[in-house]
PDB file of C-alpha atoms in Angstrom:
ATOM      1  CA  ARG N 743      83.290  82.806 114.853  1.00  0.00           C
ATOM      2  CA  ARG N 744      80.584  83.625 112.293  1.00  0.00           C
ATOM      3  CA  GLY N 745      82.145  81.516 109.505  1.00  0.00           C
ATOM      4  CA  LEU N 746      83.042  84.445 107.331  1.00  0.00           C
ATOM      5  CA  PRO N 747      86.364  84.436 105.457  1.00  0.00           C
ATOM      6  CA  VAL N 748      88.721  87.313 106.506  1.00  0.00           C
ATOM      7  CA  VAL N 749      91.437  88.786 104.375  1.00  0.00           C
ATOM      8  CA  VAL N 750      93.946  91.121 106.018  1.00  0.00           C
ATOM      9  CA  LEU N 751      95.760  93.871 104.102  1.00  0.00           C
ATOM     10  CA  ASN N 752      98.789  95.565 105.635  1.00  0.00           C
ATOM     11  CA  ARG N 753      99.379  99.027 104.234  1.00  0.00           C
ATOM     12  CA  ARG N 754     102.440  99.271 101.977  1.00  0.00           C
ATOM     13  CA  GLY N 755     105.620  99.416 104.007  1.00  0.00           C
ATOM     14  CA  TYR N 756     103.722  98.543 107.233  1.00  0.00           C
ATOM     15  CA  GLY N 757     103.399  95.345 109.204  1.00  0.00           C
ATOM     16  CA  GLY N 758     106.759  93.955 108.215  1.00  0.00           C
ATOM     17  CA  LEU N 759     106.274  94.402 104.501  1.00  0.00           C
ATOM     18  CA  ASP N 760     109.524  95.276 102.680  1.00  0.00           C
ATOM     19  CA  LEU N 761     109.810  97.858  99.908  1.00  0.00           C
ATOM     20  CA  GLU N 762     111.726  97.681  96.643  1.00  0.00           C
ATOM     21  CA  ALA N 763     114.130 100.623  96.401  1.00  0.00           C
ATOM     22  CA  SER N 764     113.280 101.410  92.771  1.00  0.00           C
ATOM     23  CA  SER N 765     109.565 101.840  93.475  1.00  0.00           C
ATOM     24  CA  ALA N 766     109.531 102.611  97.205  1.00  0.00           C
ATOM     25  CA  LYS N 767     106.669 104.733  98.398  1.00  0.00           C
ATOM     26  CA  VAL N 768     104.589 104.775 101.604  1.00  0.00           C
ATOM     27  CA  THR N 769     101.658 106.687 102.991  1.00  0.00           C
ATOM     28  CA  LEU N 770      99.805 106.560 106.262  1.00  0.00           C
ATOM     29  CA  PHE N 771      96.413 105.974 104.746  1.00  0.00           C
ATOM     30  CA  GLY N 772      97.234 103.436 102.048  1.00  0.00           C
ATOM     31  CA  PHE N 773      97.019 103.409  98.281  1.00  0.00           C
ATOM     32  CA  ASP N 774      93.774 102.504  96.526  1.00  0.00           C
ATOM     33  CA  GLU N 775      95.575 100.458  93.953  1.00  0.00           C
ATOM     34  CA  ASP N 776      96.832  98.046  96.632  1.00  0.00           C
ATOM     35  CA  LEU N 777      93.279  97.433  97.890  1.00  0.00           C
ATOM     36  CA  ASP N 778      92.199  97.109  94.247  1.00  0.00           C
ATOM     37  CA  ASP N 779      94.681  94.156  93.919  1.00  0.00           C
ATOM     38  CA  VAL N 780      93.409  92.498  97.069  1.00  0.00           C
ATOM     39  CA  MET N 781      89.752  92.963  95.988  1.00  0.00           C
ATOM     40  CA  LEU N 782      90.504  91.506  92.588  1.00  0.00           C
ATOM     41  CA  ALA N 783      92.245  88.465  94.142  1.00  0.00           C
ATOM     42  CA  VAL N 784      89.259  87.946  96.466  1.00  0.00           C
ATOM     43  CA  GLY N 785      86.834  88.232  93.585  1.00  0.00           C
ATOM     44  CA  CYS N 786      88.747  85.717  91.539  1.00  0.00           C
ATOM     45  CA  ARG N 787      88.981  83.220  94.389  1.00  0.00           C
ATOM     46  CA  MET N 788      85.401  83.707  95.654  1.00  0.00           C
ATOM     47  CA  PRO N 789      83.401  84.972  92.641  1.00  0.00           C
ATOM     48  CA  GLY N 790      80.013  86.635  93.405  1.00  0.00           C
ATOM     49  CA  ARG N 791      80.724  86.998  97.099  1.00  0.00           C
ATOM     50  CA  PRO N 792      80.346  90.622  98.425  1.00  0.00           C
ATOM     51  CA  ALA N 793      82.967  92.214 100.635  1.00  0.00           C
ATOM     52  CA  ALA N 794      82.882  94.315 103.812  1.00  0.00           C
ATOM     53  CA  ILE N 795      85.729  96.831 104.171  1.00  0.00           C
ATOM     54  CA  ILE N 796      86.879  97.245 107.725  1.00  0.00           C
ATOM     55  CA  GLY N 797      89.727  99.521 108.942  1.00  0.00           C
ATOM     56  CA  PHE N 798      91.079 100.579 112.274  1.00  0.00           C
ATOM     57  CA  SER N 799      92.717 104.004 113.069  1.00  0.00           C
ATOM     58  CA  CYS N 800      94.635 105.074 109.959  1.00  0.00           C
ATOM     59  CA  GLY N 801      93.105 102.030 108.252  1.00  0.00           C
ATOM     60  CA  SER N 802      89.643 103.402 109.029  1.00  0.00           C
ATOM     61  CA  GLY N 803      90.442 106.353 106.823  1.00  0.00           C
ATOM     62  CA  TYR N 804      91.614 103.947 104.142  1.00  0.00           C
ATOM     63  CA  ALA N 805      88.359 101.937 104.397  1.00  0.00           C
ATOM     64  CA  GLY N 806      86.145 104.987 104.294  1.00  0.00           C
ATOM     65  CA  ARG N 807      87.984 106.640 101.421  1.00  0.00           C
ATOM     66  CA  TYR N 808      88.057 103.509  99.343  1.00  0.00           C
ATOM     67  CA  THR N 809      84.343 102.911  99.922  1.00  0.00           C
ATOM     68  CA  GLY N 810      83.602 106.485  98.831  1.00  0.00           C
ATOM     69  CA  THR N 811      85.841 106.470  95.726  1.00  0.00           C
ATOM     70  CA  HIS N 812      84.539 103.070  94.635  1.00  0.00           C
ATOM     71  CA  ALA N 813      80.791 103.824  94.838  1.00  0.00           C
ATOM     72  CA  HIS N 814      80.407 101.941  91.561  1.00  0.00           C
ATOM     73  CA  LEU N 815      81.195  98.764  93.429  1.00  0.00           C
ATOM     74  CA  SER N 816      78.285  99.164  95.871  1.00  0.00           C
ATOM     75  CA  ALA N 817      76.236  96.065  96.259  1.00  0.00           C
ATOM     76  CA  TRP N 818      73.294  98.374  96.644  1.00  0.00           C
ATOM     77  CA  SER N 819      73.692 100.121  93.314  1.00  0.00           C
ATOM     78  CA  LYS N 820      71.306  99.643  90.352  1.00  0.00           C
ATOM     79  CA  PRO N 821      72.404  98.183  88.011  1.00  0.00           C
ATOM     80  CA  PRO N 822      75.024  96.358  90.049  1.00  0.00           C
ATOM     81  CA  SER N 823      78.684  96.523  89.016  1.00  0.00           C
ATOM     82  CA  THR N 824      80.056  93.856  86.737  1.00  0.00           C
ATOM     83  CA  GLY N 825      83.431  92.244  86.424  1.00  0.00           C
ATOM     84  CA  ALA N 826      85.692  90.220  88.772  1.00  0.00           C
ATOM     85  CA  MET N 827      85.845  92.838  91.514  1.00  0.00           C
ATOM     86  CA  PRO N 828      83.521  91.949  94.391  1.00  0.00           C
ATOM     87  CA  ARG N 829      80.781  94.362  95.332  1.00  0.00           C
ATOM     88  CA  ILE N 830      81.077  96.252  98.583  1.00  0.00           C
ATOM     89  CA  LEU N 831      78.294  95.259 100.973  1.00  0.00           C
ATOM     90  CA  CYS N 832      79.199  97.556 103.869  1.00  0.00           C
ATOM     91  CA  ALA N 833      82.151  99.209 105.631  1.00  0.00           C
ATOM     92  CA  VAL N 834      83.300  99.836 109.185  1.00  0.00           C
ATOM     93  CA  ALA N 835      85.561 102.786 110.321  1.00  0.00           C
ATOM     94  CA  TYR N 836      86.941 101.802 113.767  1.00  0.00           C
ATOM     95  CA  ASP N 837      88.341 104.855 115.588  1.00  0.00           C
ATOM     96  CA  PRO N 838      88.579 107.221 112.593  1.00  0.00           C
ATOM     97  CA  GLY N 839      90.068 110.707 112.836  1.00  0.00           C
ATOM     98  CA  TYR N 840      88.098 111.942 109.794  1.00  0.00           C
ATOM     99  CA  ASP N 841      90.430 114.802 108.778  1.00  0.00           C
ATOM    100  CA  VAL N 842      93.845 113.559 107.456  1.00  0.00           C
ATOM    101  CA  SER N 843      95.336 117.015 106.786  1.00  0.00           C
ATOM    102  CA  PRO N 844      98.308 118.126 108.942  1.00  0.00           C
ATOM    103  CA  ASP N 845      95.983 120.610 110.635  1.00  0.00           C
ATOM    104  CA  GLY N 846      93.326 117.995 111.244  1.00  0.00           C
ATOM    105  CA  ALA N 847      93.195 114.975 113.508  1.00  0.00           C
ATOM    106  CA  VAL N 848      96.987 114.713 113.910  1.00  0.00           C
ATOM    107  CA  ALA N 849      97.138 118.271 115.268  1.00  0.00           C
ATOM    108  CA  ASN N 850      94.633 117.483 117.972  1.00  0.00           C
ATOM    109  CA  ILE N 851      96.554 114.663 119.583  1.00  0.00           C
ATOM    110  CA  PRO N 852      97.620 115.878 123.023  1.00  0.00           C
ATOM    111  CA  ALA N 853     100.916 115.177 124.791  1.00  0.00           C
ATOM    112  CA  PRO N 854     102.302 112.722 125.814  1.00  0.00           C
ATOM    113  CA  TYR N 855     100.387 110.670 123.144  1.00  0.00           C
ATOM    114  CA  SER N 856     101.657 112.938 120.394  1.00  0.00           C
ATOM    115  CA  TRP N 857     105.245 112.127 121.451  1.00  0.00           C
ATOM    116  CA  PHE N 858     104.660 108.419 121.120  1.00  0.00           C
ATOM    117  CA  MET N 859     102.852 108.857 117.772  1.00  0.00           C
ATOM    118  CA  ASN N 860     105.731 111.011 116.518  1.00  0.00           C
ATOM    119  CA  TRP N 861     108.275 108.231 117.129  1.00  0.00           C
ATOM    120  CA  ALA N 862     105.938 105.576 115.769  1.00  0.00           C
ATOM    121  CA  VAL N 863     105.633 107.408 112.441  1.00  0.00           C
ATOM    122  CA  LYS N 864     109.350 107.995 112.370  1.00  0.00           C
ATOM    123  CA  TYR N 865     110.013 104.301 112.983  1.00  0.00           C
ATOM    124  CA  GLN N 866     107.389 102.715 110.765  1.00  0.00           C
ATOM    125  CA  TYR N 867     107.698 104.949 107.711  1.00  0.00           C
ATOM    126  CA  ALA N 868     111.268 106.201 107.801  1.00  0.00           C
ATOM    127  CA  PHE N 869     113.644 104.089 109.925  1.00  0.00           C
ATOM    128  CA  LYS N 870     112.263 100.700 108.879  1.00  0.00           C
ATOM    129  CA  HIS N 871     112.770 101.510 105.207  1.00  0.00           C
ATOM    130  CA  LEU N 872     115.822 103.750 105.633  1.00  0.00           C
ATOM    131  CA  GLU N 873     118.117 102.022 103.057  1.00  0.00           C
ATOM    132  CA  GLN N 874     115.499 101.519 100.365  1.00  0.00           C
ATOM    133  CA  LEU N 875     114.259 105.135 100.605  1.00  0.00           C
ATOM    134  CA  ARG N 876     117.858 106.461 100.571  1.00  0.00           C
ATOM    135  CA  GLN N 877     118.620 104.368  97.492  1.00  0.00           C
ATOM    136  CA  LYS N 878     115.534 105.620  95.623  1.00  0.00           C
ATOM    137  CA  SER N 879     116.640 109.240  95.312  1.00  0.00           C
ATOM    138  CA  ALA N 880     118.492 112.112  96.903  1.00  0.00           C
ATOM    139  CA  SER N 881     115.173 113.852  97.676  1.00  0.00           C
ATOM    140  CA  CYS N 882     113.865 110.752  99.497  1.00  0.00           C
ATOM    141  CA  ALA N 883     117.120 110.522 101.454  1.00  0.00           C
ATOM    142  CA  GLU N 884     116.610 114.206 102.537  1.00  0.00           C
ATOM    143  CA  ILE N 885     113.014 113.593 103.575  1.00  0.00           C
ATOM    144  CA  VAL N 886     113.995 110.582 105.706  1.00  0.00           C
ATOM    145  CA  SER N 887     116.820 112.420 107.354  1.00  0.00           C
ATOM    146  CA  GLY N 888     114.413 115.253 108.220  1.00  0.00           C
ATOM    147  CA  MET N 889     111.819 112.816 109.594  1.00  0.00           C
ATOM    148  CA  LEU N 890     114.410 111.105 111.780  1.00  0.00           C
ATOM    149  CA  ASN N 891     115.642 114.379 113.285  1.00  0.00           C
ATOM    150  CA  PRO N 892     114.819 114.046 117.064  1.00  0.00           C
ATOM    151  CA  ALA N 893     114.008 117.754 117.198  1.00  0.00           C
ATOM    152  CA  VAL N 894     111.200 117.424 114.640  1.00  0.00           C
ATOM    153  CA  GLY N 895     107.723 117.129 116.213  1.00  0.00           C
ATOM    154  CA  LEU N 896     104.692 115.089 115.137  1.00  0.00           C
ATOM    155  CA  ARG N 897     103.055 117.591 112.808  1.00  0.00           C
ATOM    156  CA  GLU N 898     106.324 118.273 110.932  1.00  0.00           C
ATOM    157  CA  THR N 899     107.178 114.545 110.779  1.00  0.00           C
ATOM    158  CA  TYR N 900     103.704 113.980 109.388  1.00  0.00           C
ATOM    159  CA  ARG N 901     104.168 116.743 106.772  1.00  0.00           C
ATOM    160  CA  LYS N 902     107.424 115.260 105.649  1.00  0.00           C
ATOM    161  CA  ALA N 903     105.989 111.753 105.536  1.00  0.00           C
ATOM    162  CA  ARG N 904     103.434 112.867 102.905  1.00  0.00           C
ATOM    163  CA  ARG N 905     106.242 113.388 100.438  1.00  0.00           C
ATOM    164  CA  LEU N 906     107.214 109.695 100.609  1.00  0.00           C
ATOM    165  CA  SER N 907     103.915 108.866  98.871  1.00  0.00           C
ATOM    166  CA  GLY N 908     105.299 109.888  95.452  1.00  0.00           C
ATOM    167  CA  ILE N 909     102.881 112.775  95.352  1.00  0.00           C
ATOM    168  CA  GLY N 910     104.783 116.048  95.372  1.00  0.00           C
ATOM    169  CA  ASP N 911     101.831 118.442  95.793  1.00  0.00           C
ATOM    170  CA  SER N 912     100.277 118.650  99.215  1.00  0.00           C
ATOM    171  CA  ASN N 913      96.834 119.347  97.793  1.00  0.00           C
ATOM    172  CA  ALA N 914      97.044 116.344  95.485  1.00  0.00           C
ATOM    173  CA  TRP N 915      98.075 114.175  98.455  1.00  0.00           C
ATOM    174  CA  LEU N 916      95.142 115.390 100.488  1.00  0.00           C
ATOM    175  CA  ASP N 917      92.817 114.700  97.603  1.00  0.00           C
ATOM    176  CA  MET N 918      94.227 111.223  97.273  1.00  0.00           C
ATOM    177  CA  GLN N 919      94.067 110.431 101.064  1.00  0.00           C
ATOM    178  CA  GLN N 920      91.047 112.294 102.432  1.00  0.00           C
ATOM    179  CA  THR N 921      87.834 110.345 103.088  1.00  0.00           C
ATOM    180  CA  LYS N 922      84.827 112.180 101.551  1.00  0.00           C
ATOM    181  CA  LEU N 923      82.016 111.102 103.838  1.00  0.00           C
ATOM    182  CA  GLU N 924      79.328 112.507 101.541  1.00  0.00           C
ATOM    183  CA  ASN N 925      80.425 110.073  98.773  1.00  0.00           C
ATOM    184  CA  ILE N 926      79.890 106.849 100.746  1.00  0.00           C
ATOM    185  CA  GLN N 927      77.103 104.852  99.179  1.00  0.00           C
ATOM    186  CA  VAL N 928      77.032 101.696 101.304  1.00  0.00           C
ATOM    187  CA  PRO N 929      75.934 101.096 104.908  1.00  0.00           C
ATOM    188  CA  THR N 930      78.884 102.247 106.973  1.00  0.00           C
ATOM    189  CA  LEU N 931      79.448 102.032 110.784  1.00  0.00           C
ATOM    190  CA  ALA N 932      81.785 104.568 112.412  1.00  0.00           C
ATOM    191  CA  ILE N 933      82.928 103.779 115.935  1.00  0.00           C
ATOM    192  CA  ASN N 934      84.419 106.463 118.212  1.00  0.00           C
ATOM    193  CA  SER N 935      85.036 106.814 121.950  1.00  0.00           C
ATOM    194  CA  ARG N 936      84.684 110.110 123.767  1.00  0.00           C
ATOM    195  CA  ASP N 937      87.819 109.384 125.836  1.00  0.00           C
ATOM    196  CA  ASP N 938      90.027 108.511 122.778  1.00  0.00           C
ATOM    197  CA  PRO N 939      93.393 110.251 123.313  1.00  0.00           C
ATOM    198  CA  ILE N 940      94.489 109.672 119.667  1.00  0.00           C
ATOM    199  CA  CYS N 941      91.456 110.400 117.572  1.00  0.00           C
ATOM    200  CA  VAL N 942      89.902 112.838 119.967  1.00  0.00           C
ATOM    201  CA  TRP N 943      86.192 113.602 120.215  1.00  0.00           C
ATOM    202  CA  ALA N 944      86.571 117.073 118.770  1.00  0.00           C
ATOM    203  CA  ASN N 945      87.254 115.313 115.397  1.00  0.00           C
ATOM    204  CA  VAL N 946      83.824 113.650 115.605  1.00  0.00           C
ATOM    205  CA  GLU N 947      82.101 116.943 116.477  1.00  0.00           C
ATOM    206  CA  ALA N 948      83.697 118.679 113.517  1.00  0.00           C
ATOM    207  CA  HIS N 949      82.172 116.067 111.159  1.00  0.00           C
ATOM    208  CA  ALA N 950      78.912 115.358 112.994  1.00  0.00           C
ATOM    209  CA  GLU N 951      76.805 117.366 110.541  1.00  0.00           C
ATOM    210  CA  ILE N 952      78.214 115.561 107.439  1.00  0.00           C
ATOM    211  CA  ILE N 953      77.685 112.162 109.157  1.00  0.00           C
ATOM    212  CA  ALA N 954      74.060 113.058 109.987  1.00  0.00           C
ATOM    213  CA  LYS N 955      73.340 114.147 106.421  1.00  0.00           C
ATOM    214  CA  ASN N 956      74.453 110.869 104.839  1.00  0.00           C
ATOM    215  CA  PRO N 957      71.730 108.156 105.429  1.00  0.00           C
ATOM    216  CA  ASN N 958      74.333 105.475 104.749  1.00  0.00           C
ATOM    217  CA  LEU N 959      76.438 106.459 107.784  1.00  0.00           C
ATOM    218  CA  VAL N 960      75.803 105.594 111.440  1.00  0.00           C
ATOM    219  CA  LEU N 961      77.993 106.643 114.371  1.00  0.00           C
ATOM    220  CA  ALA N 962      78.399 104.402 117.407  1.00  0.00           C
ATOM    221  CA  GLU N 963      79.340 106.709 120.282  1.00  0.00           C
ATOM    222  CA  LEU N 964      81.083 105.123 123.272  1.00  0.00           C
ATOM    223  CA  GLN N 965      81.540 106.936 126.498  1.00  0.00           C
ATOM    224  CA  ARG N 966      84.636 104.850 127.297  1.00  0.00           C
ATOM    225  CA  GLY N 967      86.861 102.833 125.036  1.00  0.00           C
ATOM    226  CA  SER N 968      90.111 104.833 124.451  1.00  0.00           C
ATOM    227  CA  HIS N 969      91.751 104.050 121.122  1.00  0.00           C
ATOM    228  CA  GLY N 970      91.119 100.477 120.107  1.00  0.00           C
ATOM    229  CA  CYS N 971      90.493  99.195 123.666  1.00  0.00           C
ATOM    230  CA  LYS N 972      86.772  98.661 123.604  1.00  0.00           C
ATOM    231  CA  PHE N 973      86.578  96.055 126.313  1.00  0.00           C
ATOM    232  CA  GLY N 974      83.464  95.055 128.252  1.00  0.00           C
ATOM    233  CA  PHE N 975      82.993  95.353 132.015  1.00  0.00           C
ATOM    234  CA  TRP N 976      85.140  92.359 132.903  1.00  0.00           C
ATOM    235  CA  GLY N 977      87.813  93.181 130.327  1.00  0.00           C
ATOM    236  CA  PHE N 978      87.874  89.778 128.659  1.00  0.00           C
ATOM    237  CA  ALA N 979      86.655  90.676 125.210  1.00  0.00           C
ATOM    238  CA  SER N 980      86.104  93.741 123.032  1.00  0.00           C
ATOM    239  CA  VAL N 981      82.507  94.755 122.586  1.00  0.00           C
ATOM    240  CA  VAL N 982      83.407  96.022 119.093  1.00  0.00           C
ATOM    241  CA  ASP N 983      84.026  92.510 117.783  1.00  0.00           C
ATOM    242  CA  ASP N 984      80.356  91.705 118.143  1.00  0.00           C
ATOM    243  CA  MET N 985      79.258  95.113 116.885  1.00  0.00           C
ATOM    244  CA  ILE N 986      81.229  94.733 113.711  1.00  0.00           C
ATOM    245  CA  GLY N 987      80.177  91.067 113.210  1.00  0.00           C
ATOM    246  CA  ASP N 988      76.512  91.825 113.674  1.00  0.00           C
TER     247      ASP N 988
END
């Protein structure tokens, strides 16, 4: 509605994207190199135009992490970055959980939402790519079988899913996936709802001090809004659409 071009990136293995068995790998919070490819394509097609990185839920962790690890692309840096990659003007983290460790946001999801999330992770990251992951290696086949075990709960499914990223060490995976709020160097809007049953408010409170210390971060706190459903009084449109656009 504001005349801005929009480019949508689905995380690897998500949103109907297939995987090649020989190089199959997936992770809930995306790979920086995939967004690098998209940014480069945007820069080549629209040279000189800055980009805003916007992510929802798991994608919000992707957006925040990428913005922090790519501070050299900040449109506000002096001197500005050079090359074909577009500079990052700003970012939006829509319903972030902040802590991607198995003992972080995922551990705070209450039942019955944790049950639904468990089966969603099993389906999106294991069942949908069952044949490709089985063909890749015996270890991947073992991981997928463990994830699809009905007796395995959300936290254990999540722990196993980390190993499908190609990163064997859990500390290395966390370093690759965790958003470091203190490193964000562009204006960034975080949007959270107090009644969110997926990314619960306790996650926000645990990171409130870090958010307050970074002048580039601002938190929009909504009393009501659940997870993604930020509709106005009449329920016809999301108030977040205008917040992000503005």
